CSV table of C-alpha atoms and ligand atoms in Angstrom, one decimal:
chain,number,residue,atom,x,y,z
A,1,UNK,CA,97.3,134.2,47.8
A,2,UNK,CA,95.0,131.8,45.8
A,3,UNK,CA,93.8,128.3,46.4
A,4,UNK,CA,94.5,125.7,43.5
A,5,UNK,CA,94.5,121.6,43.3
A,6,UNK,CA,97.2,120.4,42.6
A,7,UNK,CA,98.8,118.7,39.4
A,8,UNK,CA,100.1,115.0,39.5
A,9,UNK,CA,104.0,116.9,39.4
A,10,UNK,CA,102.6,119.3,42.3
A,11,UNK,CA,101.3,115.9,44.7
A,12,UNK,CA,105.1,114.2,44.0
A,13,UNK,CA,106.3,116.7,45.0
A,14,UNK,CA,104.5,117.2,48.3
A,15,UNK,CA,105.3,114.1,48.9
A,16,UNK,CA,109.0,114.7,49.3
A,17,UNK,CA,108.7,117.8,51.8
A,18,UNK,CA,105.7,115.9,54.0
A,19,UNK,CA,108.0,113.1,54.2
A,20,UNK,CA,109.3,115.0,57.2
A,21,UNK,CA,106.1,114.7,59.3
A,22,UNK,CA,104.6,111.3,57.9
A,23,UNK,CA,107.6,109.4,56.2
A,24,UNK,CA,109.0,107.6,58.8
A,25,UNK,CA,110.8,104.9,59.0
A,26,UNK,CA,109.9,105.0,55.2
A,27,UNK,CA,112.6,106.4,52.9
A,28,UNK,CA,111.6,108.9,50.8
A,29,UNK,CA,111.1,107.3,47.8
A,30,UNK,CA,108.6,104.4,49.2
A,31,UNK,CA,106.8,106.7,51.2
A,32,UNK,CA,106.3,108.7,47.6
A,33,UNK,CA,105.7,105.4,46.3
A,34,UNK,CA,103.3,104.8,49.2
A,35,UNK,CA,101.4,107.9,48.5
A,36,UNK,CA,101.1,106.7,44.7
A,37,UNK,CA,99.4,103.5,45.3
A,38,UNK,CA,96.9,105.1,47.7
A,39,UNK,CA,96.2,107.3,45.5
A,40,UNK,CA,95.6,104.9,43.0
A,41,UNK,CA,93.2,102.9,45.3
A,42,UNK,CA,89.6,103.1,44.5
A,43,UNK,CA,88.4,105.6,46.9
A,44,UNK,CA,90.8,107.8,46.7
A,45,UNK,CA,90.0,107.9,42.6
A,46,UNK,CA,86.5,108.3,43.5
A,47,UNK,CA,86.8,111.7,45.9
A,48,UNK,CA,90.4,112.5,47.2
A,49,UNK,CA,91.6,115.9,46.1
A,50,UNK,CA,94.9,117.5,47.0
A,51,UNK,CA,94.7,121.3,48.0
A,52,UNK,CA,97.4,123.7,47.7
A,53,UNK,CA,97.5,127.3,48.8
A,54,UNK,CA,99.8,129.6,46.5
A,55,UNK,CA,101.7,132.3,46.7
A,56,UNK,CA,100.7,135.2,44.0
A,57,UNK,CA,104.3,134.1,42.4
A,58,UNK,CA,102.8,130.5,42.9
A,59,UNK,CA,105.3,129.5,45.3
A,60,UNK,CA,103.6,126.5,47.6
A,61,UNK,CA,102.7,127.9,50.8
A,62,UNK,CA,100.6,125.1,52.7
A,63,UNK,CA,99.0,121.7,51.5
A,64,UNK,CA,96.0,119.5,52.1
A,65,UNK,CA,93.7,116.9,50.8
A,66,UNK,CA,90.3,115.8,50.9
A,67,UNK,CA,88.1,112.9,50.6
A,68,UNK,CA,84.8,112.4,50.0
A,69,UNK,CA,82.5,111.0,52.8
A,70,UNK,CA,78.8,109.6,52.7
A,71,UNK,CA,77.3,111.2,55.3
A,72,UNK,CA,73.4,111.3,56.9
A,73,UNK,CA,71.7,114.4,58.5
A,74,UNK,CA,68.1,114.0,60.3
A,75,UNK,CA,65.5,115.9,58.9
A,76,UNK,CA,62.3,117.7,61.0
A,77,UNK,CA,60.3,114.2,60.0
A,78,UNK,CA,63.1,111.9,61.7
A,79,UNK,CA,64.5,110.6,58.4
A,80,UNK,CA,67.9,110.3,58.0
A,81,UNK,CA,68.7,112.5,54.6
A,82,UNK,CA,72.0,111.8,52.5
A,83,UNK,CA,74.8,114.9,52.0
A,84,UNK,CA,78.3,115.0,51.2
A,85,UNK,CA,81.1,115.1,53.7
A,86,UNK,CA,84.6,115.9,53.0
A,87,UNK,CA,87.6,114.4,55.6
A,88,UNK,CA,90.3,116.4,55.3
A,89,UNK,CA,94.1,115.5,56.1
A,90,UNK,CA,98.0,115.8,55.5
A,91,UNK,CA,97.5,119.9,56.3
A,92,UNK,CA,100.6,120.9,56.2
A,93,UNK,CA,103.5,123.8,55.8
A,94,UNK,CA,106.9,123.4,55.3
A,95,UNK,CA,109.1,124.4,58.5
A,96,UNK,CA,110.7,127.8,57.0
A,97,UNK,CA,106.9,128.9,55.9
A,98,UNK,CA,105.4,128.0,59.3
A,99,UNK,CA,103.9,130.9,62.0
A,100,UNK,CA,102.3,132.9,59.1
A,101,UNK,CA,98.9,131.8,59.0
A,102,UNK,CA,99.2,129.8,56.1
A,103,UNK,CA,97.6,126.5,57.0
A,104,UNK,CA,94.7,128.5,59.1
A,105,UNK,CA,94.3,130.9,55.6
A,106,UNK,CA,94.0,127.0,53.6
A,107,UNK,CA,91.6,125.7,55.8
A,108,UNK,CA,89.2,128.6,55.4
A,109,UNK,CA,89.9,128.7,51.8
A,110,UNK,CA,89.5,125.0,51.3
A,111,UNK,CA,86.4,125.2,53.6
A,112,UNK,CA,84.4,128.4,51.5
A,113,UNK,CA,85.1,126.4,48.1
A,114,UNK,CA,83.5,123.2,49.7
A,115,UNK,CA,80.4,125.3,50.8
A,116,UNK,CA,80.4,126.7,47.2
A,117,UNK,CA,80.8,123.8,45.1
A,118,UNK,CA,78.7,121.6,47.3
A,119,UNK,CA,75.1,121.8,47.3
A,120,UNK,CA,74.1,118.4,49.3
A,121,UNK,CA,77.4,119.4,51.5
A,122,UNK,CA,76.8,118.7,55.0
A,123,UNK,CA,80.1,119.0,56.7
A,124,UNK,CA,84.2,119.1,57.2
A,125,UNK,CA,86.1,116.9,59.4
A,126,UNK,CA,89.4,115.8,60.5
A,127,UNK,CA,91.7,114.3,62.7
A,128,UNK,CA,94.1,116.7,64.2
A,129,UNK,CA,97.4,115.8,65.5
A,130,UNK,CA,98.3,119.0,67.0
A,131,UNK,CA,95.5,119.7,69.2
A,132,UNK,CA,92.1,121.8,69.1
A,133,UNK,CA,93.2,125.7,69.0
A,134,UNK,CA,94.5,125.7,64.9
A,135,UNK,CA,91.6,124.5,63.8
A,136,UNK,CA,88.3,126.2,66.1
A,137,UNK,CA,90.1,129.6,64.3
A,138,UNK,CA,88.7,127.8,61.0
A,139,UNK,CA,85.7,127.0,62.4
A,140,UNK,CA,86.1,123.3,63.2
A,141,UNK,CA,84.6,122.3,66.9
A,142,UNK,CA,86.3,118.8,68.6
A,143,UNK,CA,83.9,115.9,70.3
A,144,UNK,CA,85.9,113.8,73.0
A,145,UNK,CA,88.3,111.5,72.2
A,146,UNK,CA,89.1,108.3,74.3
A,147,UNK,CA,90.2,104.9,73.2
A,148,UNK,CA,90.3,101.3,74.8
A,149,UNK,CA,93.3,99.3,75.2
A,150,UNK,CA,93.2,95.7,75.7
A,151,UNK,CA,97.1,93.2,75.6
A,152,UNK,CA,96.8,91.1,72.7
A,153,UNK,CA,96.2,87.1,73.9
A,154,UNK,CA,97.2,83.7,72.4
A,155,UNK,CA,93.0,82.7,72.7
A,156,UNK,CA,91.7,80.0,70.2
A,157,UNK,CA,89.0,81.7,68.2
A,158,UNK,CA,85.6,80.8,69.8
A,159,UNK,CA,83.8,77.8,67.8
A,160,UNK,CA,81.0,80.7,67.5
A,161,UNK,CA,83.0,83.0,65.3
A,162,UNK,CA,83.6,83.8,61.6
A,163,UNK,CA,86.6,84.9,60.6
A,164,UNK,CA,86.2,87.7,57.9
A,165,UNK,CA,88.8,88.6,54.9
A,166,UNK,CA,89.3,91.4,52.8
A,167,UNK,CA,86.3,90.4,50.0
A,168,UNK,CA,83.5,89.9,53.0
A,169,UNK,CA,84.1,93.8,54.1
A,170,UNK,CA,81.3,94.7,52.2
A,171,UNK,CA,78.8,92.1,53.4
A,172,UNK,CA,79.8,92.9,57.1
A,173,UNK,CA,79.6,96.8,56.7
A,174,UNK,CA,76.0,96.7,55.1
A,175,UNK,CA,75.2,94.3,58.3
A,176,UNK,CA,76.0,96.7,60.7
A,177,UNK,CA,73.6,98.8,62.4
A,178,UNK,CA,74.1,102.3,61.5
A,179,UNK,CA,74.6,104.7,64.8
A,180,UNK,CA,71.1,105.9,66.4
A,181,UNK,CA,72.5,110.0,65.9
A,182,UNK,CA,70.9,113.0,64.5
A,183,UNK,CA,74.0,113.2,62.1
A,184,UNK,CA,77.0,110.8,61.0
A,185,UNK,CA,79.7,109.7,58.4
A,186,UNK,CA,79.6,106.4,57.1
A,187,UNK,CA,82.5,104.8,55.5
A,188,UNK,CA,81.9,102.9,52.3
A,189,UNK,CA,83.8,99.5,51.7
A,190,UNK,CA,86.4,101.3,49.3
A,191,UNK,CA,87.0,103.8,52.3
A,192,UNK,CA,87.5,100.4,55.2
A,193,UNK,CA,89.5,98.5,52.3
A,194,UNK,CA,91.8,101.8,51.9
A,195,UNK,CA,93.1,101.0,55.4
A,196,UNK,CA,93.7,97.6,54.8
A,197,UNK,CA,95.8,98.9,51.9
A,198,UNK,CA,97.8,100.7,53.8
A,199,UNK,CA,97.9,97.4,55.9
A,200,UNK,CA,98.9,95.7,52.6
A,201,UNK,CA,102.0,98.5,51.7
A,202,UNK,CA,103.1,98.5,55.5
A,203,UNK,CA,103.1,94.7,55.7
A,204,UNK,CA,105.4,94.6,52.6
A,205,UNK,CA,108.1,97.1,53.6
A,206,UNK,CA,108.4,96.4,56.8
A,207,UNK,CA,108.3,92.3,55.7
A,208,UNK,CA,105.9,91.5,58.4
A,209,UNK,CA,102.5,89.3,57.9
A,210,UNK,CA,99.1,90.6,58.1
A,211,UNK,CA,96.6,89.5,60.0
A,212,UNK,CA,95.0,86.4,59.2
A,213,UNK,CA,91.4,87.9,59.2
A,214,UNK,CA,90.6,91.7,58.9
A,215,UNK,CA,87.4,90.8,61.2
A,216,UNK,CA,85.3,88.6,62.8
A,217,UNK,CA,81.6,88.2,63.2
A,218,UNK,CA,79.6,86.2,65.6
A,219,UNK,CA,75.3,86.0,66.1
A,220,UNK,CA,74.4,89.9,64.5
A,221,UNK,CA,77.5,91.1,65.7
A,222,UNK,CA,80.2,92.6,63.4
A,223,UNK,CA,84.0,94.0,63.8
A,224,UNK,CA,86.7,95.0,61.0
A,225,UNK,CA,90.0,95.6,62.1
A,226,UNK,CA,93.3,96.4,60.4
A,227,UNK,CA,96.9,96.6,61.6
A,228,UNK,CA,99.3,99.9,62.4
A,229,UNK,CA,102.5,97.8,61.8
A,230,UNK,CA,104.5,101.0,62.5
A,231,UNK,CA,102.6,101.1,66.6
A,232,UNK,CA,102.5,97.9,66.7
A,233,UNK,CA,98.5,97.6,67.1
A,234,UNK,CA,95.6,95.9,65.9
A,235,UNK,CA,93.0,99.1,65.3
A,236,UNK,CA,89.3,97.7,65.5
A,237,UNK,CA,87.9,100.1,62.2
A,238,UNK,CA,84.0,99.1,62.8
A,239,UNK,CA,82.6,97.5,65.9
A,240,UNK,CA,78.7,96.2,65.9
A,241,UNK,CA,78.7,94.6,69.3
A,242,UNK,CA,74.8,93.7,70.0
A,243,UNK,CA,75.2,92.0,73.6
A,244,UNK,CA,78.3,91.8,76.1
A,245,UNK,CA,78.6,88.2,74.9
A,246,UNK,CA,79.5,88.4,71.3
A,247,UNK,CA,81.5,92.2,72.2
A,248,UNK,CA,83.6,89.7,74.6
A,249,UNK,CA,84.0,87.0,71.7
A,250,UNK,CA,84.9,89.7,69.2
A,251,UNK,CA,87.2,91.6,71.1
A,252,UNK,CA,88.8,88.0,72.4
A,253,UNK,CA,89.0,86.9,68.7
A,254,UNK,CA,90.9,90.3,67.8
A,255,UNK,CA,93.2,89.8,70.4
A,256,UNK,CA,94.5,86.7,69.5
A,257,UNK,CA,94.9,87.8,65.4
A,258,UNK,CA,96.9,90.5,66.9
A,259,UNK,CA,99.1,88.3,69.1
A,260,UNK,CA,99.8,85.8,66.1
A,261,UNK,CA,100.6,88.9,64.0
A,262,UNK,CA,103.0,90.1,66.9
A,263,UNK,CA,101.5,92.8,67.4
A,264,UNK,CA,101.3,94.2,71.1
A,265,UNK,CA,97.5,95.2,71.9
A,266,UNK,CA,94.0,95.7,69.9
A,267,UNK,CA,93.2,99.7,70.3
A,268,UNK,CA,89.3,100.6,70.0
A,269,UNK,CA,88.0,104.2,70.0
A,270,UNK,CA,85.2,105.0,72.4
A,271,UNK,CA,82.1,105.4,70.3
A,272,UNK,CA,79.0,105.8,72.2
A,273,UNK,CA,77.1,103.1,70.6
A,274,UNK,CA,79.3,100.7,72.2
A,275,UNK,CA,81.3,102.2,74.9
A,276,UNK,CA,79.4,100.6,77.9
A,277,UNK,CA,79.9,96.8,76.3
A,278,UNK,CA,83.7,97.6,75.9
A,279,UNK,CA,84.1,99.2,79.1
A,280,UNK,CA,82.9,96.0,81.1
A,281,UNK,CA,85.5,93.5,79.4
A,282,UNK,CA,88.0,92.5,81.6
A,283,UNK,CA,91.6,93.8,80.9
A,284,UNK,CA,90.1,96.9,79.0
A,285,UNK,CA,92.1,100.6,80.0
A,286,UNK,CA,90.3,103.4,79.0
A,287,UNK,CA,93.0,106.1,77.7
A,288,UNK,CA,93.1,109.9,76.5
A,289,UNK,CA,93.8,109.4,73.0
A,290,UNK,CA,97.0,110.5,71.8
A,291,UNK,CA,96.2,112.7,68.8
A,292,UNK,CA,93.9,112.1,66.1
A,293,UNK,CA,91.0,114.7,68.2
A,294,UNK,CA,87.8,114.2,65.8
A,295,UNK,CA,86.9,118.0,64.6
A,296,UNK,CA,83.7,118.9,62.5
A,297,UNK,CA,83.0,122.3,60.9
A,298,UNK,CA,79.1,122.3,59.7
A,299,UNK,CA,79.0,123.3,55.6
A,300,UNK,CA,75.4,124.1,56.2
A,301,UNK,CA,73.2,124.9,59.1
A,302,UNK,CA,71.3,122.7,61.0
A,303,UNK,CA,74.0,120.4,62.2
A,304,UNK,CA,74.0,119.2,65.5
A,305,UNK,CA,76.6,119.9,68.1
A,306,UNK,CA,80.4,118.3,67.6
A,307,UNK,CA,80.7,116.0,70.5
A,308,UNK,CA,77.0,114.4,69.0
A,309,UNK,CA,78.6,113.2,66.2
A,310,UNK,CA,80.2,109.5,66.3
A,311,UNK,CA,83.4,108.8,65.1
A,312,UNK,CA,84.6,105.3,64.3
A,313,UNK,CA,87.8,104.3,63.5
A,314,UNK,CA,87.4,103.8,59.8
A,315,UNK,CA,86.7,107.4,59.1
A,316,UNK,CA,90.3,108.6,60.0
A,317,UNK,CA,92.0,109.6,57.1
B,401,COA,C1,100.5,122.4,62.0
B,401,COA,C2,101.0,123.2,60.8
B,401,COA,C3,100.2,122.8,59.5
B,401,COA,C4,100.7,124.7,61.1
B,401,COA,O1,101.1,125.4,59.9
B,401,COA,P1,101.2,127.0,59.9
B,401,COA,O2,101.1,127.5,58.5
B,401,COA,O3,102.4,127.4,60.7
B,401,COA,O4,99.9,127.4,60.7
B,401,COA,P2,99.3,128.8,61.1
B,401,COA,O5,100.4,129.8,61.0
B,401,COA,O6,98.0,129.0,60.5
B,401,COA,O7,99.0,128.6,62.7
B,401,COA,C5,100.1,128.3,63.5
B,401,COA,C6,99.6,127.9,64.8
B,401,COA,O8,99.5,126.5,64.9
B,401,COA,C7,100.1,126.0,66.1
B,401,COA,N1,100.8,124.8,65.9
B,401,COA,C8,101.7,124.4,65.0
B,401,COA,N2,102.1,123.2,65.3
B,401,COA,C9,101.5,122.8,66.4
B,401,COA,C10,101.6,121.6,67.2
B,401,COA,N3,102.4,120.6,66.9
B,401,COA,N4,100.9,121.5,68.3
B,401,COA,C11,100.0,122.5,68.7
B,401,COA,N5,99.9,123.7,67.9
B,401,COA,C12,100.7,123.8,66.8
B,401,COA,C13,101.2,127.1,66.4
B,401,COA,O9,101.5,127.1,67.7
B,401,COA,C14,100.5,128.4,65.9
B,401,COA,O10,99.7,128.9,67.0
B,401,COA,P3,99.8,130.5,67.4
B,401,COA,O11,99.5,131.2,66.1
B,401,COA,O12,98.8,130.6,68.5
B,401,COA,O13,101.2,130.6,67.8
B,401,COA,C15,102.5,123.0,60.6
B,401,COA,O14,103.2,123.3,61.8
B,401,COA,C16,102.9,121.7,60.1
B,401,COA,O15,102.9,121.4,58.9
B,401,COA,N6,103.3,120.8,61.0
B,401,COA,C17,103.7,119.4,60.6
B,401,COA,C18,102.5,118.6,60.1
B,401,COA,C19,101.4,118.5,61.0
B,401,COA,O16,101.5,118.2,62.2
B,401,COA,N7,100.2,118.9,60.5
B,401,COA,C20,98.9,118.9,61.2
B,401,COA,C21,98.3,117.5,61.1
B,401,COA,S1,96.7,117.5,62.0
């Protein structure tokens, strides 16, 4: 069994047999279609890889990709220092291959040739969808995982907001403050503009309209959003809330983008830079989250523990 990446032929094809867990209600031509044009968006170009693990007769076995993260790490003097972390998602083996150890075998695979090839490598995360037990056997530890639901509201925008669309994403990431931890990913604007292009493809097939703003700001405060047409919910990607006040008229402001883009509620995930402001507004449910478990294996030593790492939104992949 070997570990190779995969050829342009070898990724259309994946595509067609992991149409079965991630297709739906595409066909499975646009969700190959929809695969294309992501991977064709700039940050994929820049750092996505696709992962295969082969059978000595070369026969696919499992499948995976990553993507390349920014990420700090805090050194003995207190200074943040900047590594390389790699997301990884879309693991996968086909239901007549499953049970054999395949996807566990790829993810230490995958995991010993990021050590190798990665000297500033910091760590591996993901987002798992099937719970915590797969992945601790490759060495991935989960943090806790809760989001806040709020109903989406036909509010007015308060006078004291900005709307923001997708060319200020840039501007309002490099305004946010970065999160006060000893270590962290941090999407770059390709990375947040990568979900609103899967906003963009959804919104076409499914011939519903975006949002009219893909976040707001309001004093020094800061959210990006995007919408999971498919769930029906407005996901907040990046939340900056610097008092109760401006959390209140960003969240009230989301809400009301998501009701005029009928969608049924705004979701944020618990992050503990802002979990106390979002807990105290009013009509907020805190709730388990529902797949998606934040896991982090370290690629070097040094890291801190996995529940001290922050996980926004925007870094699911
Ligand atoms: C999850 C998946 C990749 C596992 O592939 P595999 O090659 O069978 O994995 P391994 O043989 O290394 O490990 C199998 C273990 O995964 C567990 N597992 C598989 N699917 C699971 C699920 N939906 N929920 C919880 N555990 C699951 C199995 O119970 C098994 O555990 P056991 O060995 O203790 O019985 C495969 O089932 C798959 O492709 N599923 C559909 C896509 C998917 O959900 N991918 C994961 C996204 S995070």
């Amino acid at each position: 069994m070997h570990l190779v990446l995969a050829t342009e032929a070898q990724k259309a094809e994946r595509d067609r047999v992991t149409h079965a867990a991630w297709g739906s209600p595409l066909t499975v031509e646009q969700f190959h279609q929809r695969e294309l044009r992501l991977r064709a968006h700039p940050w994929c170009r820049e750092g996505m890889r696709t992962w295969l693990l082969c059978a000595d007769d070369g026969r696919v076995l499992a499948s995976c990709e990553t993507f390349l993260n920014e990420s700090w790490l805090r050194g003995p003097d207190g200074q943040h220092v900047r590594g390389d972390s790699f997301s990884i998602a879309s693991v996968f083996t086909e239901e007549a291959l499953r049970g054999h150890g395949h996807a566990t075998r790829l993810m230490d695979l995958v995991a010993a040739e990021l050590e190798r090839t990665s000297p500033r490598g910091h760590a591996a995360v993901l987002f798992s969808d099937v719970g915590a037990p797969l992945y601790r056997r490759s060495g991935y530890h989960e943090t806790p995982a809760w989001d806040w639901h709020l109903p989406s509201g036909a509010a007015a925008v308060p006078a004291s907001v900005t709307l923001l669309g997708d060319v200020d994403v840039a501007a309002a990431l490099g305004r946010m403050r970065r999160p006060d931890a000893p270590f962290f990913l941090w999407p770059s604007p390709e990375q947040v503009d990568w979900h609103l292009e899967r906003e963009r493809i959804y919104a076409e097939v499914l011939r519903r309209p975006r949002p009219e703003a893909c976040g707001a700001r309001v004093g020094d405060s800061t959210a990006l959003w995007a919408m999971m047409a498919r769930y029906g919910e407005l996901v907040v990607l990046m939340l900056d809330a610097r008092s109760d006040a401006e959390a209140a008229a960003l969240v009230e402001t989301a809400r009301g983008m998501a009701h005029r883009a009928g969608l049924a509620k705004v979701v944020l995930w618990e992050e503990p830079g802002t979990a106390d402001r979002v807990s105290r507004l009013p009509g907020a449910i805190r709730v388990a989250r529902d797949g998606a478990l934040p896991m982090v294996r370290p690629l070097r030593a040094g890291l801190p523990s996995a529940p001290e790492v922050p996980f926004p939104r925007a870094l699911w992949v």
